[in-house]
Structure formats: structure tokens, C-alpha cells
Amino acid sequence: MSQEDMRFETLMKEQMVQGEDGHFVAPLPLKDPDSQFPNNRIMAEQRLASLRRRLLSQPRLKEEYQAYMQDMLDKGYAEAVPDDERCRDDGKVWYVTHHGVYSQTKQKLRVVFDCSGEFQGCSLNNQLMQGPDVSNNLCGILTRFRKERIGITCDVKGMFNQVRVAPEDRDLIRFLWWENGDMRREPSEYRMTTHLFGASSSPACAMSALNKTADQYEEVFGSDAADFIRRDFYVDDGLTSTTEEKSSVQLVKDTISMCSSGGFELHKFTSNCPEVVASVPESRRAKSLEHVDISERTVIEHALGMKWNLQEDSFHINTDISVKPTTRRGILSMVSSLYDPLGWVAPFTLLGKNIVKQLCCDGRDWDEPVPDHVEPPWEEWKTDLKQIADISIPRSLSADH
């Protein structure tokens, strides 16, 4: 690790504590604790005015944005700045702007806080230590997920928001919004109480808290649950495989309890084993499994981006790729969008990459139409892409599967 990463680790070790509600509290890991921030409220006001115009022109976005912000306040992820603290001017106040984006797959709104926004050459992310990359290896997790006959996946609900920010640092993550979402009023000042999606330090802070949960409660809930958390979580997604039903049910129970002790809630559980699914409360299952018997109906879920057919217990390559213009940029975009972390269709992907390479060697501009001799192999690649969806790869490598 770099010197900065070691400083981050020391800071988390010394100052991360567990609150009375079970959630861990961690400071914002500033590169220089004595750094001064310029007053960027005017930038926040301008961005909010632009957001207001956008919300007024898009009724659906407005309704969902207001609901999202109110839900965040109701859950305590953010709080109003007290009147006697609003005029604080000691270089320790920073306003984070925000905007809404929809995920391409679920069309669900997420409000993103722009911690990279600059004012007078300063931004919050520039002042934060990113922390070491403590994520587990993606291929390692997927390979272990294939080891045994019973597969289990889950997800940490709102992972970043489950780790609190130390009270003395919360004025560095202020934001402007309207009380009760009423845009006819003057904007009010709020501040986050949790680590937020958009801050460069949030992933490392959240992983530190999750790993600390495993270390702290291993003796209470067992080493199997602790090892699952430490080795087989890729940020907020957990995947593991087990040998038999009884131990699987116990593992799920212990892992839920262990995470709950650290302020984390596990949900969206899936499994190819009906006994495991039945042992999980419906509120903690993936939506597709809330009222479904997987032995009678085909259910497709996702495991770290891979399509997982629970009934057949098989993987399928996701080929839902948007068609792009036949240009160097469009071809590169489509080839790069084919997600195949274990390299099952690498020979096919290589054909697409070879077309991109040829266009690069020819000196073609990014948005220039491709020459005539490139179109036939590219059209053939797109046609074959549809057939890739029919490939089925057994998930389990167990001999007794």
C-alpha cells in the first residue's frame, strides 16, 4: 500500500467506532485535516436552480426526486442544519451538488452527489483519501461461487448509507434542497449523516466497516459467516456456494445476524436450493422469489452481472446490448459492453476487438462511417451476438451436482 493508504488504514483503525444503534461511525478521511474549503454556496445555488428547471419540465422525475429526498431524510441519512450553525464560516463547510440518474436496466432513479464538482480549484474528492482497494477479486468470487452444488447470493441494502459520518465532519457534506420538496420556497440547508454515493472514500470506508463487523462478531456467529463476508463480497454483493442444505440455511441465518450487528441489512437473497429460499423471510428475498417456487417456475436472477437460471442452475451471457451506429466509436462501445468476466466467449469477443483494431490502424475518425469491407464482418458479429444468448454454462463444478 502507498503511504496515503496506510494513513487511511490507521485512521479507520483508530477513529472508526460503533454507535449505540449498531452502525459504525467513521470520519471523512481528509488528506490534510487542517485544510480550508472556500465557501461554494453560490455554486450550489446555481446548480439547484438548474435542477429546479429540469424538475419542473419533467413531472415524473420531479415526483420521484422529491420522494427520494424525503425518504433519505425520513431514514436519517440526512438532517437539517440547525439555525445556529448555518452561518459557520471557518473553512470547514462545503456544499455538495446533486442530480438524478436512471439506471439503464431497472429505470430506477438514483440521486448522485457530485463530490468531484470544483469551485476555485477545490473539490471534496480532491481533499479525500480514496483508501486502499480492498475489494475481493471478481474472478475469484465467481470461481468459488461455482465450487459447490448450492449457490447463494445476497446484497447489502444501501451499503454506504449504513456507515455514519463523524458529526464533526458533516458540514463538509452539506447540500441545498427545499423543505418538504416545495420548490416555491427558498432552499434550505441540509447535511448528510452517512457516507454518500459519489465520494471517492465511501467504498473503502464501507468495506472497512463491513470487515470490522466480521472481525468483531466472528466469535458470536462463527467463522463461516465471517469468512463469507471477508472473502466473498464484491463491495455490496455477496456470492458463495455450499455443500448441503442444513449448513446453507445456518450460514444464511448467521450472516444476516452478523451483518445486522454491524448495522448492515442483507436482502435480495437468491439460491438454486428451495430449502434455502424458504428459510429466508420474503422481505429479504429477491423480488422474483417472494411468492415463487423455483422448482416449478423458471427464475432468472443476476450474479455479479451474470444471468443465473435458478431452476437449471446455469449461467447465460447477457447480450442485451444497445445497438450503436456503425462507426469506430459505436463498434467499440458494443464490443466493450459484452460482459464476460470468466472469458467463456473470449474467441467471439476477440473477433469484435479485431475489427476495432483494424479501424484504429486505418486511422478512421471516431464518428466516421466504416469502410465497405468492414461492414459485412461487423454485421455477422452482431448476428452471432444473438446466438450467444443461447449458450448455457453449468454454474456448479461439483461432481455430485
Short mmCIF file of C-alpha atoms in Angstrom, two decimals:
data_model
loop_
_atom_site.label_atom_id
_atom_site.label_comp_id
_atom_site.label_asym_id
_atom_site.label_seq_id
_atom_site.Cartn_x
_atom_site.Cartn_y
_atom_site.Cartn_z
CA MET A 1 0.00 0.00 0.00
CA SER A 2 1.01 3.61 -0.52
CA GLN A 3 1.80 5.91 2.39
CA GLU A 4 -1.61 7.52 1.94
CA ASP A 5 -3.34 4.12 2.04
CA MET A 6 -1.53 3.28 5.28
CA ARG A 7 -2.64 6.60 6.76
CA PHE A 8 -6.22 5.74 5.77
CA GLU A 9 -5.96 2.33 7.43
CA THR A 10 -4.56 3.86 10.61
CA LEU A 11 -7.32 6.50 10.66
CA MET A 12 -10.08 3.88 10.32
CA LYS A 13 -8.46 1.67 12.96
CA GLU A 14 -8.13 4.50 15.48
CA GLN A 15 -11.27 6.57 14.83
CA MET A 16 -13.93 4.20 13.47
CA VAL A 17 -16.26 3.37 16.36
CA GLN A 18 -19.60 1.62 16.71
CA GLY A 19 -22.54 3.77 17.72
CA GLU A 20 -25.32 2.86 20.10
CA ASP A 21 -27.59 1.97 17.17
CA GLY A 22 -25.05 -0.61 15.91
CA HIS A 23 -23.92 1.41 12.90
CA PHE A 24 -20.23 2.22 12.61
CA VAL A 25 -19.17 5.86 12.62
CA ALA A 26 -16.16 6.86 10.52
CA PRO A 27 -14.57 10.25 9.81
CA LEU A 28 -14.19 11.73 6.37
CA PRO A 29 -10.58 10.73 5.57
CA LEU A 30 -9.15 14.13 4.62
CA LYS A 31 -5.66 14.20 3.17
CA ASP A 32 -4.95 17.24 5.33
CA PRO A 33 -7.17 17.55 8.43
CA ASP A 34 -6.30 21.26 8.61
CA SER A 35 -7.27 22.04 5.01
CA GLN A 36 -9.56 25.04 4.40
CA PHE A 37 -12.51 24.96 1.99
CA PRO A 38 -13.78 28.03 0.11
CA ASN A 39 -17.43 28.93 0.54
CA ASN A 40 -19.06 27.38 -2.55
CA ARG A 41 -22.69 28.03 -1.67
CA ILE A 42 -23.13 30.23 -4.74
CA MET A 43 -22.20 27.27 -6.96
CA ALA A 44 -24.69 25.06 -5.09
CA GLU A 45 -27.43 27.67 -5.60
CA GLN A 46 -26.75 27.86 -9.34
CA ARG A 47 -26.80 24.06 -9.72
CA LEU A 48 -30.03 23.85 -7.71
CA ALA A 49 -31.65 26.48 -9.93
CA SER A 50 -30.71 24.41 -12.98
CA LEU A 51 -32.10 21.27 -11.29
CA ARG A 52 -35.32 23.13 -10.49
CA ARG A 53 -35.87 23.96 -14.17
CA ARG A 54 -35.26 20.34 -15.10
CA LEU A 55 -37.67 19.01 -12.47
CA LEU A 56 -40.43 21.43 -13.49
CA SER A 57 -40.12 20.26 -17.10
CA GLN A 58 -40.23 16.54 -16.21
CA PRO A 59 -43.15 15.68 -13.88
CA ARG A 60 -42.14 12.04 -13.39
CA LEU A 61 -38.58 12.98 -12.47
CA LYS A 62 -39.86 15.67 -10.10
CA GLU A 63 -42.16 13.25 -8.27
CA GLU A 64 -39.53 10.54 -7.90
CA TYR A 65 -36.79 13.02 -6.94
CA GLN A 66 -38.95 14.53 -4.18
CA ALA A 67 -39.82 11.06 -2.89
CA TYR A 68 -36.15 10.01 -2.93
CA MET A 69 -35.01 13.05 -0.96
CA GLN A 70 -37.84 12.75 1.55
CA ASP A 71 -37.10 9.07 2.06
CA MET A 72 -33.45 9.91 2.70
CA LEU A 73 -34.46 12.45 5.35
CA ASP A 74 -37.02 10.11 6.93
CA LYS A 75 -34.41 7.36 7.27
CA GLY A 76 -31.96 9.75 8.93
CA TYR A 77 -29.38 9.61 6.14
CA ALA A 78 -29.52 13.41 6.09
CA GLU A 79 -30.57 16.12 8.54
CA ALA A 80 -31.44 19.80 8.53
CA VAL A 81 -28.59 22.12 9.52
CA PRO A 82 -29.51 23.80 12.84
CA ASP A 83 -30.18 27.54 12.58
CA ASP A 84 -27.28 28.46 14.85
CA GLU A 85 -24.82 26.56 12.63
CA ARG A 86 -25.86 27.84 9.20
CA CYS A 87 -23.55 30.85 9.27
CA ARG A 88 -20.47 28.84 10.17
CA ASP A 89 -17.54 30.29 8.24
CA ASP A 90 -14.34 28.63 9.41
CA GLY A 91 -13.30 26.93 6.17
CA LYS A 92 -14.92 23.66 7.22
CA VAL A 93 -18.15 23.94 5.22
CA TRP A 94 -18.67 22.54 1.72
CA TYR A 95 -21.85 22.20 -0.32
CA VAL A 96 -22.22 19.11 -2.50
CA THR A 97 -24.42 19.45 -5.57
CA HIS A 98 -26.68 16.63 -6.70
CA HIS A 99 -28.57 15.36 -9.73
CA GLY A 100 -30.69 12.34 -10.68
CA VAL A 101 -29.83 9.47 -12.99
CA TYR A 102 -31.84 6.45 -14.08
CA SER A 103 -30.23 3.02 -14.28
CA GLN A 104 -30.44 1.55 -17.79
CA THR A 105 -31.68 -1.85 -16.63
CA LYS A 106 -34.18 -1.06 -13.87
CA GLN A 107 -35.09 2.54 -14.82
CA LYS A 108 -34.84 3.34 -11.11
CA LEU A 109 -33.87 6.83 -10.01
CA ARG A 110 -30.70 7.35 -8.02
CA VAL A 111 -29.71 10.76 -6.69
CA VAL A 112 -25.97 11.20 -7.16
CA PHE A 113 -23.95 13.70 -5.16
CA ASP A 114 -21.24 15.35 -7.24
CA CYS A 115 -18.26 15.27 -4.90
CA SER A 116 -15.93 16.00 -7.83
CA GLY A 117 -17.50 19.39 -8.58
CA GLU A 118 -14.87 22.11 -8.38
CA PHE A 119 -15.05 25.64 -7.01
CA GLN A 120 -11.99 27.89 -7.05
CA GLY A 121 -9.86 24.86 -7.87
CA CYS A 122 -11.14 22.83 -4.89
CA SER A 123 -13.40 19.77 -4.73
CA LEU A 124 -14.32 17.40 -1.94
CA ASN A 125 -12.92 14.34 -3.71
CA ASN A 126 -9.59 16.10 -4.24
CA GLN A 127 -9.33 16.53 -0.48
CA LEU A 128 -10.28 12.95 0.42
CA MET A 129 -8.06 9.90 0.67
CA GLN A 130 -9.54 7.21 -1.57
CA GLY A 131 -8.21 4.44 0.66
CA PRO A 132 -6.75 1.10 -0.40
CA ASP A 133 -8.53 -1.14 -2.88
CA VAL A 134 -9.73 -3.86 -0.52
CA SER A 135 -12.25 -5.38 -2.94
CA ASN A 136 -12.04 -9.13 -3.39
CA ASN A 137 -11.01 -10.45 -6.79
CA LEU A 138 -14.05 -10.68 -9.06
CA CYS A 139 -12.91 -13.85 -10.85
CA GLY A 140 -12.02 -15.45 -7.52
CA ILE A 141 -15.51 -14.81 -6.13
CA LEU A 142 -17.21 -16.18 -9.25
CA THR A 143 -14.95 -19.25 -9.30
CA ARG A 144 -15.68 -20.06 -5.64
CA PHE A 145 -19.36 -19.47 -6.37
CA ARG A 146 -19.15 -22.38 -8.84
CA LYS A 147 -17.35 -24.74 -6.45
CA GLU A 148 -20.28 -26.45 -4.65
CA ARG A 149 -23.77 -27.55 -5.66
CA ILE A 150 -25.76 -24.94 -3.70
CA GLY A 151 -25.34 -21.34 -4.75
CA ILE A 152 -26.38 -18.35 -2.63
CA THR A 153 -26.32 -14.63 -3.43
CA CYS A 154 -27.34 -11.57 -1.44
CA ASP A 155 -26.91 -7.82 -1.32
CA VAL A 156 -26.18 -5.21 1.37
CA LYS A 157 -29.04 -2.73 1.39
CA GLY A 158 -27.83 0.87 0.90
CA MET A 159 -24.32 -0.08 1.95
CA PHE A 160 -22.72 3.38 2.04
CA ASN A 161 -25.66 4.85 3.96
CA GLN A 162 -25.21 2.29 6.73
CA VAL A 163 -21.89 3.84 7.80
CA ARG A 164 -22.30 7.12 9.65
CA VAL A 165 -20.06 10.16 9.19
CA ALA A 166 -18.46 11.56 12.34
CA PRO A 167 -20.56 14.59 13.48
CA GLU A 168 -17.59 16.97 13.27
CA ASP A 169 -17.21 16.24 9.52
CA ARG A 170 -20.83 16.53 8.43
CA ASP A 171 -20.67 20.19 7.45
CA LEU A 172 -18.33 19.19 4.63
CA ILE A 173 -21.23 17.32 3.01
CA ARG A 174 -23.96 19.93 3.15
CA PHE A 175 -26.46 20.28 0.31
CA LEU A 176 -29.37 22.52 -0.65
CA TRP A 177 -32.95 21.30 -1.02
CA TRP A 178 -36.45 22.58 -0.45
CA GLU A 179 -38.31 21.79 2.74
CA ASN A 180 -40.95 19.11 2.01
CA GLY A 181 -39.83 19.28 -1.63
CA ASP A 182 -41.77 22.54 -2.09
CA MET A 183 -39.88 24.35 -4.83
CA ARG A 184 -41.85 27.57 -4.26
CA ARG A 185 -39.89 28.09 -1.05
CA GLU A 186 -36.35 29.29 -0.58
CA PRO A 187 -33.85 26.41 -0.46
CA SER A 188 -32.95 25.06 2.98
CA GLU A 189 -29.62 23.71 4.15
CA TYR A 190 -29.18 20.02 4.90
CA ARG A 191 -26.19 17.78 5.53
CA MET A 192 -25.57 14.10 5.12
CA THR A 193 -25.14 11.99 8.24
CA THR A 194 -23.82 8.98 6.31
CA HIS A 195 -21.12 8.32 3.75
CA LEU A 196 -22.58 9.04 0.35
CA PHE A 197 -22.63 7.65 -3.14
CA GLY A 198 -20.23 9.86 -5.10
CA ALA A 199 -17.46 10.38 -2.53
CA SER A 200 -14.20 8.68 -3.54
CA SER A 201 -13.61 7.48 0.02
CA SER A 202 -17.03 5.86 0.56
CA PRO A 203 -16.26 2.37 -0.86
CA ALA A 204 -13.15 1.93 1.31
CA CYS A 205 -14.93 3.31 4.41
CA ALA A 206 -17.88 0.96 3.90
CA MET A 207 -15.65 -2.07 3.30
CA SER A 208 -13.63 -1.22 6.41
CA ALA A 209 -16.83 -1.19 8.46
CA LEU A 210 -18.07 -4.45 6.91
CA ASN A 211 -14.75 -6.23 7.54
CA LYS A 212 -14.66 -4.85 11.07
CA THR A 213 -18.12 -6.33 11.60
CA ALA A 214 -16.80 -9.76 10.57
CA ASP A 215 -13.78 -9.46 12.86
CA GLN A 216 -15.75 -8.17 15.83
CA TYR A 217 -18.57 -10.73 15.74
CA GLU A 218 -16.76 -13.82 14.47
CA GLU A 219 -16.75 -15.47 17.90
CA VAL A 220 -20.50 -14.88 18.27
CA PHE A 221 -21.76 -16.04 14.87
CA GLY A 222 -18.96 -18.33 13.67
CA SER A 223 -16.08 -18.32 11.23
CA ASP A 224 -18.17 -19.48 8.23
CA ALA A 225 -20.24 -16.28 8.24
CA ALA A 226 -17.14 -14.15 8.88
CA ASP A 227 -15.23 -15.80 6.02
CA PHE A 228 -18.21 -15.30 3.69
CA ILE A 229 -18.18 -11.56 4.45
CA ARG A 230 -14.42 -11.19 4.23
CA ARG A 231 -13.74 -13.33 1.14
CA ASP A 232 -16.88 -13.47 -0.99
CA PHE A 233 -18.34 -9.97 -1.04
CA TYR A 234 -17.63 -7.72 -4.01
CA VAL A 235 -18.49 -4.36 -2.45
CA ASP A 236 -22.19 -4.89 -1.58
CA ASP A 237 -22.79 -8.15 -3.49
CA GLY A 238 -22.21 -11.47 -1.72
CA LEU A 239 -21.89 -14.82 -3.52
CA THR A 240 -20.99 -18.19 -2.06
CA SER A 241 -21.56 -21.90 -2.59
CA THR A 242 -22.10 -24.68 -0.06
CA THR A 243 -22.38 -28.45 0.04
CA GLU A 244 -25.67 -29.25 1.76
CA GLU A 245 -28.99 -27.70 2.77
CA LYS A 246 -28.67 -27.61 6.55
CA SER A 247 -25.33 -25.80 6.63
CA SER A 248 -26.56 -23.41 3.91
CA VAL A 249 -29.61 -22.42 5.95
CA GLN A 250 -27.42 -21.88 9.01
CA LEU A 251 -24.91 -19.82 7.04
CA VAL A 252 -27.64 -17.51 5.79
CA LYS A 253 -29.04 -17.09 9.29
CA ASP A 254 -25.63 -16.38 10.86
CA THR A 255 -24.58 -13.95 8.13
CA ILE A 256 -27.82 -11.97 8.44
CA SER A 257 -27.35 -11.73 12.20
CA MET A 258 -23.66 -10.82 11.94
CA CYS A 259 -24.31 -8.03 9.44
CA SER A 260 -27.23 -6.75 11.47
CA SER A 261 -24.94 -6.46 14.50
CA GLY A 262 -22.77 -4.08 12.47
CA GLY A 263 -25.70 -2.02 11.20
CA PHE A 264 -25.89 -3.68 7.77
CA GLU A 265 -29.04 -5.25 6.35
CA LEU A 266 -28.76 -8.16 3.94
CA HIS A 267 -31.55 -8.62 1.41
CA LYS A 268 -32.24 -9.80 -2.18
CA PHE A 269 -31.31 -13.38 -1.27
CA THR A 270 -31.39 -15.90 -4.10
CA SER A 271 -30.48 -19.57 -4.29
CA ASN A 272 -30.99 -22.59 -6.52
CA CYS A 273 -31.96 -24.55 -3.39
CA PRO A 274 -35.68 -24.30 -2.45
CA GLU A 275 -34.89 -25.09 1.22
CA VAL A 276 -32.55 -22.11 1.45
CA VAL A 277 -35.06 -19.80 -0.21
CA ALA A 278 -37.82 -20.99 2.13
CA SER A 279 -35.65 -20.24 5.18
CA VAL A 280 -35.30 -16.57 4.22
CA PRO A 281 -38.15 -14.17 5.10
CA GLU A 282 -39.94 -12.97 1.97
CA SER A 283 -38.94 -9.37 2.73
CA ARG A 284 -35.28 -10.36 2.42
CA ARG A 285 -35.61 -12.35 -0.82
CA ALA A 286 -35.12 -11.04 -4.33
CA LYS A 287 -38.43 -9.74 -5.67
CA SER A 288 -38.66 -12.56 -8.21
CA LEU A 289 -38.62 -15.10 -5.34
CA GLU A 290 -41.08 -13.53 -2.94
CA HIS A 291 -44.01 -15.74 -3.98
CA VAL A 292 -42.37 -18.25 -6.30
CA ASP A 293 -41.35 -21.91 -6.04
CA ILE A 294 -38.20 -22.25 -8.16
CA SER A 295 -38.82 -25.96 -8.59
CA GLU A 296 -41.97 -25.18 -10.58
CA ARG A 297 -41.08 -21.99 -12.43
CA THR A 298 -38.03 -20.63 -14.25
CA VAL A 299 -36.48 -17.67 -12.47
CA ILE A 300 -33.62 -15.61 -13.92
CA GLU A 301 -31.53 -13.60 -11.48
CA HIS A 302 -28.20 -11.81 -11.75
CA ALA A 303 -24.98 -12.82 -10.02
CA LEU A 304 -22.37 -10.08 -10.37
CA GLY A 305 -23.69 -9.22 -13.82
CA MET A 306 -24.10 -12.83 -14.98
CA LYS A 307 -27.59 -14.15 -15.78
CA TRP A 308 -28.33 -17.09 -13.45
CA ASN A 309 -31.15 -19.51 -14.26
CA LEU A 310 -32.07 -20.83 -10.78
CA GLN A 311 -34.14 -23.77 -11.97
CA GLU A 312 -31.47 -25.09 -14.35
CA ASP A 313 -28.64 -23.72 -12.17
CA SER A 314 -26.86 -22.38 -15.22
CA PHE A 315 -25.19 -19.17 -16.37
CA HIS A 316 -26.07 -17.24 -19.52
CA ILE A 317 -24.22 -14.35 -21.15
CA ASN A 318 -26.13 -11.08 -21.03
CA THR A 319 -26.44 -9.91 -24.65
CA ASP A 320 -28.87 -7.05 -24.01
CA ILE A 321 -26.61 -4.50 -25.71
CA SER A 322 -27.91 -1.29 -27.26
CA VAL A 323 -27.30 -1.10 -31.00
CA LYS A 324 -24.89 1.72 -31.83
CA PRO A 325 -24.02 3.46 -35.13
CA THR A 326 -21.59 1.58 -37.37
CA THR A 327 -18.63 3.81 -36.57
CA ARG A 328 -15.37 3.19 -34.73
CA ARG A 329 -16.94 4.64 -31.57
CA GLY A 330 -20.16 2.63 -31.90
CA ILE A 331 -18.37 -0.67 -32.60
CA LEU A 332 -16.01 -0.17 -29.65
CA SER A 333 -18.98 0.62 -27.41
CA MET A 334 -20.85 -2.57 -28.36
CA VAL A 335 -17.82 -4.85 -28.11
CA SER A 336 -16.87 -3.39 -24.72
CA SER A 337 -20.44 -3.85 -23.44
CA LEU A 338 -20.27 -7.65 -23.74
CA TYR A 339 -19.75 -8.63 -20.10
CA ASP A 340 -17.82 -11.90 -19.79
CA PRO A 341 -15.57 -11.82 -16.69
CA LEU A 342 -14.59 -15.52 -16.89
CA GLY A 343 -13.82 -15.42 -20.61
CA TRP A 344 -16.34 -18.01 -21.78
CA VAL A 345 -16.90 -16.29 -25.14
CA ALA A 346 -13.44 -14.72 -25.44
CA PRO A 347 -12.88 -16.03 -29.02
CA PHE A 348 -16.09 -14.29 -30.12
CA THR A 349 -15.18 -11.06 -28.29
CA LEU A 350 -11.75 -11.16 -29.92
CA LEU A 351 -13.37 -11.02 -33.39
CA GLY A 352 -15.07 -7.76 -32.43
CA LYS A 353 -11.87 -6.34 -30.93
CA ASN A 354 -10.02 -7.21 -34.11
CA ILE A 355 -12.47 -5.09 -36.10
CA VAL A 356 -11.81 -2.18 -33.73
CA LYS A 357 -8.07 -2.70 -34.11
CA GLN A 358 -8.38 -2.64 -37.90
CA LEU A 359 -10.25 0.67 -37.77
CA CYS A 360 -7.59 2.13 -35.48
CA CYS A 361 -4.81 1.03 -37.83
CA ASP A 362 -6.67 2.57 -40.79
CA GLY A 363 -6.74 5.91 -38.95
CA ARG A 364 -10.52 6.15 -39.06
CA ASP A 365 -12.10 9.01 -37.10
CA TRP A 366 -14.26 8.02 -34.11
CA ASP A 367 -17.55 9.00 -35.74
CA GLU A 368 -16.67 8.38 -39.38
CA PRO A 369 -18.67 5.62 -41.17
CA VAL A 370 -16.64 2.44 -41.55
CA PRO A 371 -15.36 1.38 -44.99
CA ASP A 372 -17.45 -1.06 -47.05
CA HIS A 373 -15.19 -4.06 -46.45
CA VAL A 374 -15.69 -3.78 -42.65
CA GLU A 375 -19.49 -3.78 -42.68
CA PRO A 376 -20.01 -7.49 -43.59
CA PRO A 377 -17.86 -8.93 -40.74
CA TRP A 378 -19.42 -6.44 -38.33
CA GLU A 379 -22.98 -7.35 -39.35
CA GLU A 380 -22.04 -11.03 -38.97
CA TRP A 381 -20.70 -10.30 -35.46
CA LYS A 382 -23.98 -8.64 -34.46
CA THR A 383 -25.96 -11.58 -35.85
CA ASP A 384 -23.85 -14.09 -33.94
CA LEU A 385 -24.27 -11.98 -30.78
CA LYS A 386 -27.93 -13.01 -30.65
CA GLN A 387 -26.90 -16.68 -30.64
CA ILE A 388 -24.54 -16.12 -27.70
CA ALA A 389 -27.63 -15.70 -25.50
CA ASP A 390 -28.48 -19.38 -26.09
CA ILE A 391 -25.22 -20.62 -24.57
CA SER A 392 -25.76 -22.30 -21.20
CA ILE A 393 -22.87 -22.86 -18.75
CA PRO A 394 -23.44 -25.04 -15.66
CA ARG A 395 -22.86 -22.96 -12.55
CA SER A 396 -21.71 -25.75 -10.26
CA LEU A 397 -18.48 -27.65 -10.89
CA SER A 398 -19.23 -30.10 -8.08
CA ALA A 399 -19.02 -33.77 -9.10
CA ASP A 400 -22.25 -34.61 -7.24
CA HIS A 401 -24.24 -31.74 -8.77
#
